[in-house]
PDB file of C-alpha atoms in Angstrom:
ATOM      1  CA  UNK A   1      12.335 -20.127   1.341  1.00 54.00           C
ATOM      2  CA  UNK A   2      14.963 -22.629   1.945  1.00 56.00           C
ATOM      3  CA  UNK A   3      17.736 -23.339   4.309  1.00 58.00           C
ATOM      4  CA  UNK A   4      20.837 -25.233   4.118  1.00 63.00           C
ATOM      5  CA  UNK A   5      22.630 -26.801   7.185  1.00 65.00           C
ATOM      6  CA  UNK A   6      26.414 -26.450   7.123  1.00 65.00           C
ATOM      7  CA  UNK A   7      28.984 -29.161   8.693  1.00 66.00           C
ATOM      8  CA  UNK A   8      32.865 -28.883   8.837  1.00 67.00           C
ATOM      9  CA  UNK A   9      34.952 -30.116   6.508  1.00 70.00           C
ATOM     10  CA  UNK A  10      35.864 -34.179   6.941  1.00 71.00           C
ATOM     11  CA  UNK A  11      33.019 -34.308   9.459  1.00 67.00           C
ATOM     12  CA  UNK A  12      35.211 -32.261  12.068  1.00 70.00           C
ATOM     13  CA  UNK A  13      33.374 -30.716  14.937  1.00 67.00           C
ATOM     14  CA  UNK A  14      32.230 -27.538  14.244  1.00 66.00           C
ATOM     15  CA  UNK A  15      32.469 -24.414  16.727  1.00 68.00           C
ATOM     16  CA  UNK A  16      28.617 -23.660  16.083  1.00 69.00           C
ATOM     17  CA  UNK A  17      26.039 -24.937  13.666  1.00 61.00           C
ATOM     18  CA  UNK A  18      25.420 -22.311  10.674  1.00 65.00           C
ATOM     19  CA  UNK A  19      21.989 -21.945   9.147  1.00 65.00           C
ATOM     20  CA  UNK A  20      21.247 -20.027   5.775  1.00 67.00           C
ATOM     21  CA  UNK A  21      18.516 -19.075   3.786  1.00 64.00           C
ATOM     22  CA  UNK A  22      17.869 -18.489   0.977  1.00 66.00           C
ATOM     23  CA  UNK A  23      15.064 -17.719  -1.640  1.00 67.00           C
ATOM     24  CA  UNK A  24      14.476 -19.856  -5.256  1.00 71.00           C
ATOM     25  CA  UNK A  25      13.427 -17.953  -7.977  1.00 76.00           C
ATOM     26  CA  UNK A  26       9.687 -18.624  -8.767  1.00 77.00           C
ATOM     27  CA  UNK A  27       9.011 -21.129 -11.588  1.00 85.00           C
ATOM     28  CA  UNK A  28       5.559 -20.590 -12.974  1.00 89.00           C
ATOM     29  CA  UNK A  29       3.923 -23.144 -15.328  1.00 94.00           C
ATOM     30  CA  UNK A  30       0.545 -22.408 -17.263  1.00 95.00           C
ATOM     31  CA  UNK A  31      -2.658 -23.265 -15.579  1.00 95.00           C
ATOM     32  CA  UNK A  32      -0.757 -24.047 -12.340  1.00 92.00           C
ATOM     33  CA  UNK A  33      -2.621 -24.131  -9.254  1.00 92.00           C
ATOM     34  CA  UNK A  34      -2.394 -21.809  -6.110  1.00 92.00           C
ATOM     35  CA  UNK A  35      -0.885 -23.716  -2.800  1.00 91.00           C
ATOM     36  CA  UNK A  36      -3.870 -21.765  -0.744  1.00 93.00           C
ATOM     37  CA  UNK A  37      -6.457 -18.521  -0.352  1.00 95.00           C
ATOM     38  CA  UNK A  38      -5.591 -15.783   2.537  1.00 95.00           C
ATOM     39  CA  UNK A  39      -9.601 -14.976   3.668  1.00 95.00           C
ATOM     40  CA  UNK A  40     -10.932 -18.051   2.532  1.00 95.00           C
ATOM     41  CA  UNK A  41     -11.672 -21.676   4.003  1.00 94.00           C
ATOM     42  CA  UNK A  42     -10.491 -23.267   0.892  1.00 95.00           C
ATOM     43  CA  UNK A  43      -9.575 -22.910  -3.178  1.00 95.00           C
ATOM     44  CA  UNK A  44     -13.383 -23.294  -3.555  1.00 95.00           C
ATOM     45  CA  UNK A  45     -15.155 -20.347  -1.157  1.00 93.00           C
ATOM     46  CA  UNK A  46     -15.438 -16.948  -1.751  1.00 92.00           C
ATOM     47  CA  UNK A  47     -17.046 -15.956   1.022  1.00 91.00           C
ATOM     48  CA  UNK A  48     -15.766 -17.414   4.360  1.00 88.00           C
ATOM     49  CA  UNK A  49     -16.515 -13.474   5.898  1.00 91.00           C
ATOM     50  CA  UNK A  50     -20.470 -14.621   5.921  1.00 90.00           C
ATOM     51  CA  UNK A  51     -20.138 -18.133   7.010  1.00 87.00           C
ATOM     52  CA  UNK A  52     -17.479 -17.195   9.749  1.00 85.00           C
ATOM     53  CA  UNK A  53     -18.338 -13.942  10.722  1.00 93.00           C
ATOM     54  CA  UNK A  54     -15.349 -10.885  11.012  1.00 97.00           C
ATOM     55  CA  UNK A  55     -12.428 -12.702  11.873  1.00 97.00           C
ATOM     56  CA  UNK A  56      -8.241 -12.760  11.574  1.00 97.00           C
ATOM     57  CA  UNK A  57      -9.006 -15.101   8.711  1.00 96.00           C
ATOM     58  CA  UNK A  58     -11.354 -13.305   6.281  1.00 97.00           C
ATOM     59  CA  UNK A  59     -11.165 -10.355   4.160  1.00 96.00           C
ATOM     60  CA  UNK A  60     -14.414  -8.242   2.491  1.00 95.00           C
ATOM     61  CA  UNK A  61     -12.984  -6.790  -1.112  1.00 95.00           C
ATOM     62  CA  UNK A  62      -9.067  -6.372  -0.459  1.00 95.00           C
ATOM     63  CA  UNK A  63      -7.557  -3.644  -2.552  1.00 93.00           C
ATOM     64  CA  UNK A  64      -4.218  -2.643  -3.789  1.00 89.00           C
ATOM     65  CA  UNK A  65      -1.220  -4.997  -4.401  1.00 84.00           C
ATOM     66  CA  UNK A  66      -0.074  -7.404  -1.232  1.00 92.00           C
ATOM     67  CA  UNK A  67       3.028  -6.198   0.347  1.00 94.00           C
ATOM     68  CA  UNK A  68       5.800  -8.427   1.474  1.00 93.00           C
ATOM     69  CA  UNK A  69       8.621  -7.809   3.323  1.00 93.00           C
ATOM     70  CA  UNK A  70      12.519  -9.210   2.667  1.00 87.00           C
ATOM     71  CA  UNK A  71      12.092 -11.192   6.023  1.00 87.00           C
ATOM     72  CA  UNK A  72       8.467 -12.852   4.835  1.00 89.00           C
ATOM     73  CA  UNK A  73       5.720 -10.721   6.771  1.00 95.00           C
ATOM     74  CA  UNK A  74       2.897  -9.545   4.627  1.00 96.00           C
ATOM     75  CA  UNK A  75       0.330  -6.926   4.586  1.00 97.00           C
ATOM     76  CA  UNK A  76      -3.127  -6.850   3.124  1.00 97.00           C
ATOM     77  CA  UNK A  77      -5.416  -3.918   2.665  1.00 97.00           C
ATOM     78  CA  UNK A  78      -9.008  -5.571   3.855  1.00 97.00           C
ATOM     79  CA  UNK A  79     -10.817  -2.519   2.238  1.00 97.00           C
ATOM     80  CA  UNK A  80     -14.533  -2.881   2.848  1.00 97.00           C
ATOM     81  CA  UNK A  81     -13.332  -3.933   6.991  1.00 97.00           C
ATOM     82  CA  UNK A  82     -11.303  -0.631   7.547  1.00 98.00           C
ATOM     83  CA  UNK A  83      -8.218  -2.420   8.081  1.00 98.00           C
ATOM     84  CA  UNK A  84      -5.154  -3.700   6.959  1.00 98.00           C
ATOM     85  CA  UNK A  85      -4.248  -7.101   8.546  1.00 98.00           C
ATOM     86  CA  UNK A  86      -0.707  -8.529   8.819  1.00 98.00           C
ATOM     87  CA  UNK A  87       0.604 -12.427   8.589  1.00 97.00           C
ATOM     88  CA  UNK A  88       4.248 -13.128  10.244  1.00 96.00           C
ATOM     89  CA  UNK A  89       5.047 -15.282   6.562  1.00 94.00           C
ATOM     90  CA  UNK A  90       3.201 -16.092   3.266  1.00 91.00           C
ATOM     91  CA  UNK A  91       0.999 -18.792   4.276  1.00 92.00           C
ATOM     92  CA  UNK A  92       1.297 -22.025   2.240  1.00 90.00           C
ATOM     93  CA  UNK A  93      -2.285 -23.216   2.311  1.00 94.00           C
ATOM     94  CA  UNK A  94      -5.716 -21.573   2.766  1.00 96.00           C
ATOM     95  CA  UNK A  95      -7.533 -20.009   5.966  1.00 95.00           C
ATOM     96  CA  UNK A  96      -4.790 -18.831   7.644  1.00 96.00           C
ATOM     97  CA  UNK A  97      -4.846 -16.000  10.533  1.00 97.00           C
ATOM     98  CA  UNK A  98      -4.049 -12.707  10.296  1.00 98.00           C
ATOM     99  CA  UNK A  99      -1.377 -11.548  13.374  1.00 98.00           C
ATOM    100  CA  UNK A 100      -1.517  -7.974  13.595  1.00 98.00           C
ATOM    101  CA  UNK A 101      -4.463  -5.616  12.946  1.00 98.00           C
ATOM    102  CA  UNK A 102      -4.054  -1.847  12.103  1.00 98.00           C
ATOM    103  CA  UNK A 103      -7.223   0.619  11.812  1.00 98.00           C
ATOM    104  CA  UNK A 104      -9.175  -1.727  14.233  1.00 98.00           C
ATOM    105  CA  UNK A 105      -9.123  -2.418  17.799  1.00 98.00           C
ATOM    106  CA  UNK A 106      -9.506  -6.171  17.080  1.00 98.00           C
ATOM    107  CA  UNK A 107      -9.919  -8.771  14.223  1.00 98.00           C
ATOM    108  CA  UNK A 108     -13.951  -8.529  15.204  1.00 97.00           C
ATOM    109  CA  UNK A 109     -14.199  -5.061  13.997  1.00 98.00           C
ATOM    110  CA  UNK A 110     -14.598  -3.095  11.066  1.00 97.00           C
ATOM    111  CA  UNK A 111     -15.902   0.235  12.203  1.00 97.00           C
ATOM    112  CA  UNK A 112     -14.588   3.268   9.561  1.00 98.00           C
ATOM    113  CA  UNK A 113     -13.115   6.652  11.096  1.00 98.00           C
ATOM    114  CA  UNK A 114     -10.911   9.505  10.781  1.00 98.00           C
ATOM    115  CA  UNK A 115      -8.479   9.525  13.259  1.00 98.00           C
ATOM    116  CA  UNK A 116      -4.880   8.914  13.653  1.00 98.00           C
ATOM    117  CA  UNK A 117      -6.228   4.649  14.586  1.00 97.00           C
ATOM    118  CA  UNK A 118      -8.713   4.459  11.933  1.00 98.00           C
ATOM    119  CA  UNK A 119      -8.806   4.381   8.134  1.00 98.00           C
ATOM    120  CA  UNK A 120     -11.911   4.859   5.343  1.00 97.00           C
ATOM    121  CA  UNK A 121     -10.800   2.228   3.245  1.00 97.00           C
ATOM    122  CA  UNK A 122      -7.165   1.513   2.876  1.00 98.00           C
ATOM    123  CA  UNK A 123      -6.394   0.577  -0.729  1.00 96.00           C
ATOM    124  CA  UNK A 124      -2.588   0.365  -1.127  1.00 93.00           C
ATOM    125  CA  UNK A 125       0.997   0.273   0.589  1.00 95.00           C
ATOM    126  CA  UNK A 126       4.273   0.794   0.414  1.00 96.00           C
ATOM    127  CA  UNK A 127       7.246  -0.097   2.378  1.00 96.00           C
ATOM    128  CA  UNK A 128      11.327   0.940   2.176  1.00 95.00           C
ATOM    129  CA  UNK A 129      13.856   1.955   4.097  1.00 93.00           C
ATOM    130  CA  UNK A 130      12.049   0.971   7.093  1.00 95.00           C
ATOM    131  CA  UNK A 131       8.753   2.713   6.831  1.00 97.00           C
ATOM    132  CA  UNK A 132       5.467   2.157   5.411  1.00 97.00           C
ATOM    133  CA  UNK A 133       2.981   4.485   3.677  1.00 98.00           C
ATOM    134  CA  UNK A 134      -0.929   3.222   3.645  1.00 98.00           C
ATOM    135  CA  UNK A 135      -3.018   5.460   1.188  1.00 98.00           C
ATOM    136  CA  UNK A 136      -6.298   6.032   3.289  1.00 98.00           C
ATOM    137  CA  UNK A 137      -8.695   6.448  -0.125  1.00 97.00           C
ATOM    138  CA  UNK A 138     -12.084   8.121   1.249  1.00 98.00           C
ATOM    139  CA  UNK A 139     -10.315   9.991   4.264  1.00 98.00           C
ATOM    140  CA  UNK A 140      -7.945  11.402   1.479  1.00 98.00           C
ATOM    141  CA  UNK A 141      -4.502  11.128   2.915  1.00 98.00           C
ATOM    142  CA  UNK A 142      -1.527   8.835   2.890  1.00 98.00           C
ATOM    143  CA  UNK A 143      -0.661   7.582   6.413  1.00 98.00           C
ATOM    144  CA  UNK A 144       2.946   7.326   7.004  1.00 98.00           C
ATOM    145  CA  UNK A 145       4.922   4.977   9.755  1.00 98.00           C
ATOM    146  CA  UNK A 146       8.515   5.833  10.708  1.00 97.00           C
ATOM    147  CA  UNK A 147       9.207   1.851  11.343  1.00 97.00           C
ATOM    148  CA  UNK A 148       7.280  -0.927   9.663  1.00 96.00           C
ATOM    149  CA  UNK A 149       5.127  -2.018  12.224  1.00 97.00           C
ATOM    150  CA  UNK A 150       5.660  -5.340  14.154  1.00 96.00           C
ATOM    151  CA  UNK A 151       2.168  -4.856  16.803  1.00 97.00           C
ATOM    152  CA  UNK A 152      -1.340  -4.484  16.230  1.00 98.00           C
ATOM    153  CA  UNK A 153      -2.873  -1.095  16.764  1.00 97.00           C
ATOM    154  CA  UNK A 154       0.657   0.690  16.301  1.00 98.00           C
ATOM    155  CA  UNK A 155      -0.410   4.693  14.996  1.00 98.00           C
ATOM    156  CA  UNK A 156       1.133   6.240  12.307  1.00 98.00           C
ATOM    157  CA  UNK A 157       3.707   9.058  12.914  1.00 98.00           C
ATOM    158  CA  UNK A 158       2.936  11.113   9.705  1.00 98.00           C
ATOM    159  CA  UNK A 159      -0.128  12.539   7.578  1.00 98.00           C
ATOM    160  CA  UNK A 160       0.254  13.662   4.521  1.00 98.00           C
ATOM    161  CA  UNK A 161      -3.111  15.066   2.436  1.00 98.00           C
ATOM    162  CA  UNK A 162      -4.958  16.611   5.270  1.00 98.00           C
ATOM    163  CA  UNK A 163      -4.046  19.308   7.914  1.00 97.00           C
ATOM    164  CA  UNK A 164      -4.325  16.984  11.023  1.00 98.00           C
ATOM    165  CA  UNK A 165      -5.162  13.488  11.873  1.00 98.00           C
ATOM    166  CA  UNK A 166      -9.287  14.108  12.113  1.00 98.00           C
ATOM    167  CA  UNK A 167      -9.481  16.411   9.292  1.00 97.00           C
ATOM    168  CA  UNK A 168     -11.137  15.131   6.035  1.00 97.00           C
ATOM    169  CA  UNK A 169     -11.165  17.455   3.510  1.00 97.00           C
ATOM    170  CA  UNK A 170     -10.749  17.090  -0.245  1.00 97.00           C
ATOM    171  CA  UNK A 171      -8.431  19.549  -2.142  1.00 97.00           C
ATOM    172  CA  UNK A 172      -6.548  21.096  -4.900  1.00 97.00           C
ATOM    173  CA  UNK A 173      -3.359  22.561  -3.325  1.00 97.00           C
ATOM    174  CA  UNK A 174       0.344  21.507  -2.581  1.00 97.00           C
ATOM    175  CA  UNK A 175      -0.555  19.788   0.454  1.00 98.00           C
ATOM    176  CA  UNK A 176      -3.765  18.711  -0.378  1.00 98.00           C
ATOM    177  CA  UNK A 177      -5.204  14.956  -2.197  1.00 98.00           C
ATOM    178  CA  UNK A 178      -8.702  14.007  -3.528  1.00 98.00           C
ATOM    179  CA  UNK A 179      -8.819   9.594  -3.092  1.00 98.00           C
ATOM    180  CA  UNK A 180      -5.462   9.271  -3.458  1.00 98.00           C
ATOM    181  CA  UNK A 181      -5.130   5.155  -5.341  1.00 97.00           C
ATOM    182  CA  UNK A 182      -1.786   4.069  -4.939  1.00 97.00           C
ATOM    183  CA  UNK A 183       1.561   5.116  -2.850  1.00 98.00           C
ATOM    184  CA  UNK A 184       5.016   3.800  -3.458  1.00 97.00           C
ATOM    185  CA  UNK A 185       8.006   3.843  -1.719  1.00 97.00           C
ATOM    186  CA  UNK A 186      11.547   3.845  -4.490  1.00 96.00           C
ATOM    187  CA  UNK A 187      14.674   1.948  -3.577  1.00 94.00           C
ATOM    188  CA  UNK A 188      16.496   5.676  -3.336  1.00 94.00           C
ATOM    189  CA  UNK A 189      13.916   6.691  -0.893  1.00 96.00           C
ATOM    190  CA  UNK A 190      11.623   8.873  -2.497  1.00 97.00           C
ATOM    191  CA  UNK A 191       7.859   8.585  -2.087  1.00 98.00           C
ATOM    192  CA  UNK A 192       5.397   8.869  -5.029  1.00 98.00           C
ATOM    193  CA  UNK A 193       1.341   9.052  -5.075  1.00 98.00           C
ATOM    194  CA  UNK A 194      -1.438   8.768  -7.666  1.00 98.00           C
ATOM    195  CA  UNK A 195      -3.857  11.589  -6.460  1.00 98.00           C
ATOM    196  CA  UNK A 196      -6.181  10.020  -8.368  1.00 98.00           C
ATOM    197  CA  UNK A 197      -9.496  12.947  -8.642  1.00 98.00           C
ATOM    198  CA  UNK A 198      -6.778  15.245  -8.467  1.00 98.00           C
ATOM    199  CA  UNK A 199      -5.509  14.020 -11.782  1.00 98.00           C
ATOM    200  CA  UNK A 200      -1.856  14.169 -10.857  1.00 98.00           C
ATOM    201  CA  UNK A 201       1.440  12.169  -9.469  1.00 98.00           C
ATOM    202  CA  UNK A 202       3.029  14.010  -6.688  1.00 98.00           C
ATOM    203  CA  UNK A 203       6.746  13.042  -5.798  1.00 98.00           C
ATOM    204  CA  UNK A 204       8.476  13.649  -2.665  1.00 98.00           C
ATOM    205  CA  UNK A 205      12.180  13.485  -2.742  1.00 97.00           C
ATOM    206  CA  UNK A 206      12.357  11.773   0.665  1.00 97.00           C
ATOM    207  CA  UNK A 207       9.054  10.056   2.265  1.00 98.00           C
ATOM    208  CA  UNK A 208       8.166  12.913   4.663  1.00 98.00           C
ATOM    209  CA  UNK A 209       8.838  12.871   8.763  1.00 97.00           C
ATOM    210  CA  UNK A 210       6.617  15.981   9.394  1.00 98.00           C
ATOM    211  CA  UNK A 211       2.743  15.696   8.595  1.00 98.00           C
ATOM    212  CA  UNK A 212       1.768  18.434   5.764  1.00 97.00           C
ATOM    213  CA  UNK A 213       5.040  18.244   3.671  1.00 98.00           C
ATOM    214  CA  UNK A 214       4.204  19.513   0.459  1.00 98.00           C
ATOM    215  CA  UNK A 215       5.864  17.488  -2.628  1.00 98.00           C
ATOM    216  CA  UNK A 216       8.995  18.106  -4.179  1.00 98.00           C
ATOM    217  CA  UNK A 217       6.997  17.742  -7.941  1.00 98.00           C
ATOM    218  CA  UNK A 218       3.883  17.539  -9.649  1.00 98.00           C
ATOM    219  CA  UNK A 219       3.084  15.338 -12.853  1.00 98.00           C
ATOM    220  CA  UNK A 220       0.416  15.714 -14.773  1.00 98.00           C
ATOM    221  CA  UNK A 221      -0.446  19.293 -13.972  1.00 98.00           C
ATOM    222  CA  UNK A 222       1.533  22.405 -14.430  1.00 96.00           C
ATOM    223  CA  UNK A 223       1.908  23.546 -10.827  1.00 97.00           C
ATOM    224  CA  UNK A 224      -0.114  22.526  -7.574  1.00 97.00           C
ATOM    225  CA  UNK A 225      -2.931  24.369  -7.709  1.00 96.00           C
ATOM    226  CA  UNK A 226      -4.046  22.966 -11.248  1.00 97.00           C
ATOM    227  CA  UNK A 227      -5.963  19.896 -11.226  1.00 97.00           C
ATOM    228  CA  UNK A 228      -8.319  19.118 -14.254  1.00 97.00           C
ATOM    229  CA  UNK A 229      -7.696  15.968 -16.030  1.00 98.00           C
ATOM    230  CA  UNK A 230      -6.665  16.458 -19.655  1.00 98.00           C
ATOM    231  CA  UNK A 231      -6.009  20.166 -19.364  1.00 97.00           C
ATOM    232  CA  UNK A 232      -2.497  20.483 -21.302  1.00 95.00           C
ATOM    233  CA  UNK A 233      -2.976  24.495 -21.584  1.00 95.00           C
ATOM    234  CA  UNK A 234      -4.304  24.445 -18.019  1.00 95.00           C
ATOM    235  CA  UNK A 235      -7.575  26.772 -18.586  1.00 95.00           C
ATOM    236  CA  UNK A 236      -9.778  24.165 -16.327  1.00 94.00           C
ATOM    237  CA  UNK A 237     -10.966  22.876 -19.541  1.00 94.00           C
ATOM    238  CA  UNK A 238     -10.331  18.750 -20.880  1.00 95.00           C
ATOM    239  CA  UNK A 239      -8.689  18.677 -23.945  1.00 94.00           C
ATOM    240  CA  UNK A 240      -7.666  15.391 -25.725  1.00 95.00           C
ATOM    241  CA  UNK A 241      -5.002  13.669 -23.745  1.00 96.00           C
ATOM    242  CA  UNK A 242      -1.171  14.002 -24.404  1.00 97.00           C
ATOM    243  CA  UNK A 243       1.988  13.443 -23.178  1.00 96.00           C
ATOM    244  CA  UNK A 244       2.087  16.113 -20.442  1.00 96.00           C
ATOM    245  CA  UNK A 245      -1.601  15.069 -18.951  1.00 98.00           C
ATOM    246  CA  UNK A 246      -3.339  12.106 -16.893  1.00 98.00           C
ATOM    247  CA  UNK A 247      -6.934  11.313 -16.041  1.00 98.00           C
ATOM    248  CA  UNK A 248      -7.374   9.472 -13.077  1.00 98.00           C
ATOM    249  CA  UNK A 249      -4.004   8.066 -12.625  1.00 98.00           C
ATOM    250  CA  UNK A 250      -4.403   4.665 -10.432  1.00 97.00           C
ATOM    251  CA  UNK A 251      -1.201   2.961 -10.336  1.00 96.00           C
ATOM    252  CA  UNK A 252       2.755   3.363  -9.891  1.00 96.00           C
ATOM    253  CA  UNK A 253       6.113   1.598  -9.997  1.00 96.00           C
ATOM    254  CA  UNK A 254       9.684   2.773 -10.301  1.00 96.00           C
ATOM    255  CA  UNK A 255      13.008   1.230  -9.742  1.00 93.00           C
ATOM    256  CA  UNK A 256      14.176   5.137  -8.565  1.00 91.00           C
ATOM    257  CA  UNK A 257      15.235   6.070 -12.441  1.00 93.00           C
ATOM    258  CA  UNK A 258      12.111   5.263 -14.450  1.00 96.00           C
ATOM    259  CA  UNK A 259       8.882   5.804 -13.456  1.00 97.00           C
ATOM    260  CA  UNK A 260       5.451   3.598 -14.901  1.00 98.00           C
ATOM    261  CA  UNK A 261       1.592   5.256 -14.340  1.00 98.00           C
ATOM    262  CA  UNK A 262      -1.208   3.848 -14.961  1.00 98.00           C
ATOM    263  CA  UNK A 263      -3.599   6.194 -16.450  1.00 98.00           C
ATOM    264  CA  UNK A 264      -6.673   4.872 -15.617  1.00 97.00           C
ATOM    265  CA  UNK A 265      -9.633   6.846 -17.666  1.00 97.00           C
TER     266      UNK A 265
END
């Protein structure tokens, strides 16, 4: 990120200084090193967690993609700590702290739950149109914010997957997930998941505002109370894969017309 300073033409007085910013497109070369490591002391450790303890600036096994935001904030899933931490801007070198904690009451804690405060290993986000979805993997749900948060220890407003907050139950059914893998968010506001054990993507048309929304669709199964992997004639038995079936999908991204799974098994 850049910014230019603006001055008046002929070097007259201006009113008020303007400031602008502005982003330059990445230029990658091969072999070109990284400026720095979020979790890490340095390029060289890869395990700061056990030399520094639980801490705002170490991860154990982060999952999922990083998510940034148009203004610079970024999220991380810290998996194995129960938590997903936030920085106010992509840090430019290594060991830097974490601002905001969700799932934990503190950056010295990594204690797993089900509850509408805790997660059992957060593996993936999504942000747009000012929310954010967090797939909660073992606790089976996708945890849903109605504004990206800007605090540590902010709830979510919405779950979808289970029947309340402190339920954890794994299930074929519309409203129903088995370790969900990946959530994401598409420019024209619909939300899709990989219900990953469930072999099937489930889309909603809008990301829901009322816990246990069913989806709008089902992919890779013929209705919502189907969910063997490979079963194109939907008898409960695996067949060989084809175009209509998925086995463990794991992965997602669409620009809101075309859609991209990754079919894992």
């Amino acid at each position: 990120r850049h910014s230019v300073r603006a001055q008046a033409a002929r070097g007259a007085t201006m009113a008020r200084p303007e400031t602008a910013s502005f982003l330059v497109g990445l230029q990658l070369t091969n072999g070109q090193p990284a400026l720095g490591a979020i979790g890490q002391q340095d390029l060289a450790s890869s395990d700061s967690q056990a030399t520094d303890g639980l801490s705002e600036r170490t991860l154990y096994n982060p999952l999922g993609s990083v998510t940034v935001l148009s203004g610079g904030r970024i999220f991380v899933a810290d998996y194995l700590n129960n938590r997903i931490l936030g920085y106010p801007a992509i840090p430019t070198s290594s060991n830097a702290p974490a601002d905001l904690v969700l799932g934990q009451p503190d950056f010295t804690t990594s204690t797993s739950g089900t509850s509408q405060g805790t997660f059992r290993g957060p593996v993936q986000m999504a942000v747009g149109g000012g929310r954010m979805a967090v797939v909660d993997i073992t606790n089976s749900r996708v945890l849903i914010w109605s504004a990206i948060p800007t605090a540590s220890g902010t709830l979510p407003d919405v779950v979808i997957g289970q029947a309340n907050f402190t339920s954890l139950a794994r299930s074929c059914s519309a409203t129903g997930m088995d370790t969900p893998q990946s959530v994401f968010i598409t420019p024209d506001g619909k939300m899709l998941v990989a219900d990953t054990t469930n072999h099937r993507v489930l889309v909603w048309l809008a990301v829901p505002t009322v816990s246990g929304t069913p989806p709008d669709l089902v992919l890779g199964q013929s209705d919502f109370t189907h969910c063997f992997y490979n079963d194109a004639d939907q008898n409960g038995v695996a067949e060989m894969p084809t175009a209509r079936t998925l086995w463990r999908p794991t992965g997602l991204w669409s620009d809101g017309k075309r859609l991209v799974v990754l079919d894992s098994s």
